Coordinates of C-alpha atoms in Angstrom, one line a residue:
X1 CA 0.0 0.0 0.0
X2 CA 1.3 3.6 -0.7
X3 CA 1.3 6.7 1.2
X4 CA -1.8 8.3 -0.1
X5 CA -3.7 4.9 0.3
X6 CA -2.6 4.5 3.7
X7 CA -3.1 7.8 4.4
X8 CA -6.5 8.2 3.4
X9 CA -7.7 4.5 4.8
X10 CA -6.4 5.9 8.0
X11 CA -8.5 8.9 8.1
X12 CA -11.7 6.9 6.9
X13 CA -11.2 4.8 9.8
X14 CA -10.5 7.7 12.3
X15 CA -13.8 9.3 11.2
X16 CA -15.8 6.0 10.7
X17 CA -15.0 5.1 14.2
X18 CA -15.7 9.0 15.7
X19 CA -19.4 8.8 13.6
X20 CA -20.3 5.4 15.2
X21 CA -19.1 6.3 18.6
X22 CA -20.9 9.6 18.6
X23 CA -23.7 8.5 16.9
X24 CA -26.0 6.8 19.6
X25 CA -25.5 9.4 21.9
X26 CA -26.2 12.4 18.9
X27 CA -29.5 9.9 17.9
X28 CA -30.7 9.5 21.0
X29 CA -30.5 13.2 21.8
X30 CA -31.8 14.6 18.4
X31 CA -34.1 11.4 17.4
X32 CA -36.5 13.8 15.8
X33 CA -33.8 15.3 13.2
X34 CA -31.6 14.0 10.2
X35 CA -28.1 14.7 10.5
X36 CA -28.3 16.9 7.7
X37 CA -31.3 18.9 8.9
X38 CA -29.1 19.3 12.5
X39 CA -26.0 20.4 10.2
X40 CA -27.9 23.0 8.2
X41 CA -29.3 24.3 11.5
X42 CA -24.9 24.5 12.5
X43 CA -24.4 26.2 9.8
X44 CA -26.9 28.8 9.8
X45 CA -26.1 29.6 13.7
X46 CA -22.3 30.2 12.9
X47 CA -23.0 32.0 9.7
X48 CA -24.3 36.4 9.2
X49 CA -27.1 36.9 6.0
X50 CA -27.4 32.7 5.5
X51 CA -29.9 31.4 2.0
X52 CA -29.4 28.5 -0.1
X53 CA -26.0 29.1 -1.4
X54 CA -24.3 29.6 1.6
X55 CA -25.7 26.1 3.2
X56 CA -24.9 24.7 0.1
X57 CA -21.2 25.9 -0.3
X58 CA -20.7 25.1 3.5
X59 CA -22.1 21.8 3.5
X60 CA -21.1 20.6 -0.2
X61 CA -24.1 19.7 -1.4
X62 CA -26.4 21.5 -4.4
X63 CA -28.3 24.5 -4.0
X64 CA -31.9 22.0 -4.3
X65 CA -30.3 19.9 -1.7
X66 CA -30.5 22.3 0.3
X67 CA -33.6 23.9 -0.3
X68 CA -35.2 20.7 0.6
X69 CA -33.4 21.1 3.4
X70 CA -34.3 24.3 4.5
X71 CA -38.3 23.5 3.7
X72 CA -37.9 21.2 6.3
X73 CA -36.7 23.3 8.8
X74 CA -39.5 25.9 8.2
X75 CA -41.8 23.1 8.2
X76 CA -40.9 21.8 11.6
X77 CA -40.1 25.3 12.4
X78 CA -36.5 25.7 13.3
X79 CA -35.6 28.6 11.3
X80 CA -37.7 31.3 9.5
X81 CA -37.0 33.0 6.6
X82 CA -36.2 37.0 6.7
X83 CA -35.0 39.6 3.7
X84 CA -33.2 42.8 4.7
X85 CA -34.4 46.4 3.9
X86 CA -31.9 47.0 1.5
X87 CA -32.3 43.9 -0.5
X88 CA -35.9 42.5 -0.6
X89 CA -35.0 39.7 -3.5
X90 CA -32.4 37.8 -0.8
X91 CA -34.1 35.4 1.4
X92 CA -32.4 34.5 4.6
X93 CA -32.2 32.2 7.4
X94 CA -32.2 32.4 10.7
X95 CA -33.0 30.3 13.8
X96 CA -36.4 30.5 15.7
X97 CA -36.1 29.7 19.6
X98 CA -36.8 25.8 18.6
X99 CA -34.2 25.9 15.8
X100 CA -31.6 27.7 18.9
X101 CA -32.3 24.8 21.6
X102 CA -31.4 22.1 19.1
X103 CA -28.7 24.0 18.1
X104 CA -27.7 24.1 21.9
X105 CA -27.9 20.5 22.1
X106 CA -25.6 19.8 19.0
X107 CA -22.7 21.8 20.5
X108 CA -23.4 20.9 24.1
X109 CA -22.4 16.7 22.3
X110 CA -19.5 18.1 20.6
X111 CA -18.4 19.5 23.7
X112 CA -18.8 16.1 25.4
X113 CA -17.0 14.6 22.7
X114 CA -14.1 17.0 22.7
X115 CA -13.9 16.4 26.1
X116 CA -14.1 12.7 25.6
X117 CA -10.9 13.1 23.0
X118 CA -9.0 15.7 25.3
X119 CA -6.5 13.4 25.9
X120 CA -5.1 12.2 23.0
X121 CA -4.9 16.4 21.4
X122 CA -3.4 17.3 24.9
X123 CA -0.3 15.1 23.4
X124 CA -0.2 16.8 20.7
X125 CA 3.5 18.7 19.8
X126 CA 2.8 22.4 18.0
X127 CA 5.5 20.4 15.5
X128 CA 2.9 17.5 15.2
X129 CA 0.0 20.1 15.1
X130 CA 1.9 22.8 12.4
X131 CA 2.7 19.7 10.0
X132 CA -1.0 18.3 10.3
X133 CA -2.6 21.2 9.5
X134 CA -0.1 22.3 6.5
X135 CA -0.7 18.6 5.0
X136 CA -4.5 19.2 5.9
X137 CA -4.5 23.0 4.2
X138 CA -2.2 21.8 1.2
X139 CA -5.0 18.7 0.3
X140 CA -7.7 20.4 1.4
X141 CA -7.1 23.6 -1.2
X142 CA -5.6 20.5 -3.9
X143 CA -9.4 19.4 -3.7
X144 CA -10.8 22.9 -4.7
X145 CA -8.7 23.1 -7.1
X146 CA -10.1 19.8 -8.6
X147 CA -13.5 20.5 -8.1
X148 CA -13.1 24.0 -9.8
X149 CA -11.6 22.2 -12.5
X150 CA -14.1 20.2 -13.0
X151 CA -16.6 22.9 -13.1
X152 CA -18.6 21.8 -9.9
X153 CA -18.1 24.8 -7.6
X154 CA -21.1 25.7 -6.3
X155 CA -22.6 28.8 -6.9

């Protein structure tokens, strides 16, 4: 097996094993949402002037993706459409008080998880850390480039 193979096998696994160990505890917390409906709701809390495009370019996934998406959420509503005064063709998103205590729950896991995991980043060396992420940043702007290439940004 090569590098790359290696490489990428190993952070499969990683992230295999992190999504089955976190997700009883994420299932049995938010049983009533689809992970993609509780990621969409992520991405609108972090986010300022949040429609289509922006859940789509943060979440990879096509604009109608994502409108589907965000019908659901107004459907069930966790968030609720807005436009701003100075630009009344826009729509946004943001998060009712439903869509917010969700939201709560979803970070309040991560924390639990991150705290779970502590350990093994408190062993990290800043060496170990500086040459992950510069590997990380270096494959992570290589796939952009491909996918520009390839004429599927997302727009």
């Amino acid at each position: 097996m090569d590098k790359e193979e290696i490489i990428l096998n190993k952070t499969r696994e990683v992230l295999n094993k992190m999504g089955w160990l976190n997700k009883y505890k994420m299932e049995q917390m938010l049983s009533d949402y689809q992970s993609s409906e509780v990621h969409t709701i992520e991405c609108i809390s972090k986010g300022e002037f949040v429609n289509v495009t922006k859940i789509a370019q943060s979440l990879y996934m096509t604009r109608s993706a994502a409108s589907k998406i965000a019908k659901k959420l107004l459907d069930k509503k966790l968030i609720e459409r807005y436009q701003r005064t100075e630009n009344k063709k826009e729509v946004y998103f943001r998060l009712t008080e439903k869509g917010r205590e969700v939201n709560e729950i979803h970070e309040n896991l991560h924390k639990e998880f991150l705290a779970r995991d502590k350990v093994v980043f408190d062993e990290i060396t800043e060496e170990q850390l500086a040459g992950f992420l510069a590997f990380i940043q270096r494959y992570s702007k290589h796939l952009d480039e491909e996918i520009k290439r390839e004429g599927r940004e997302i727009t």
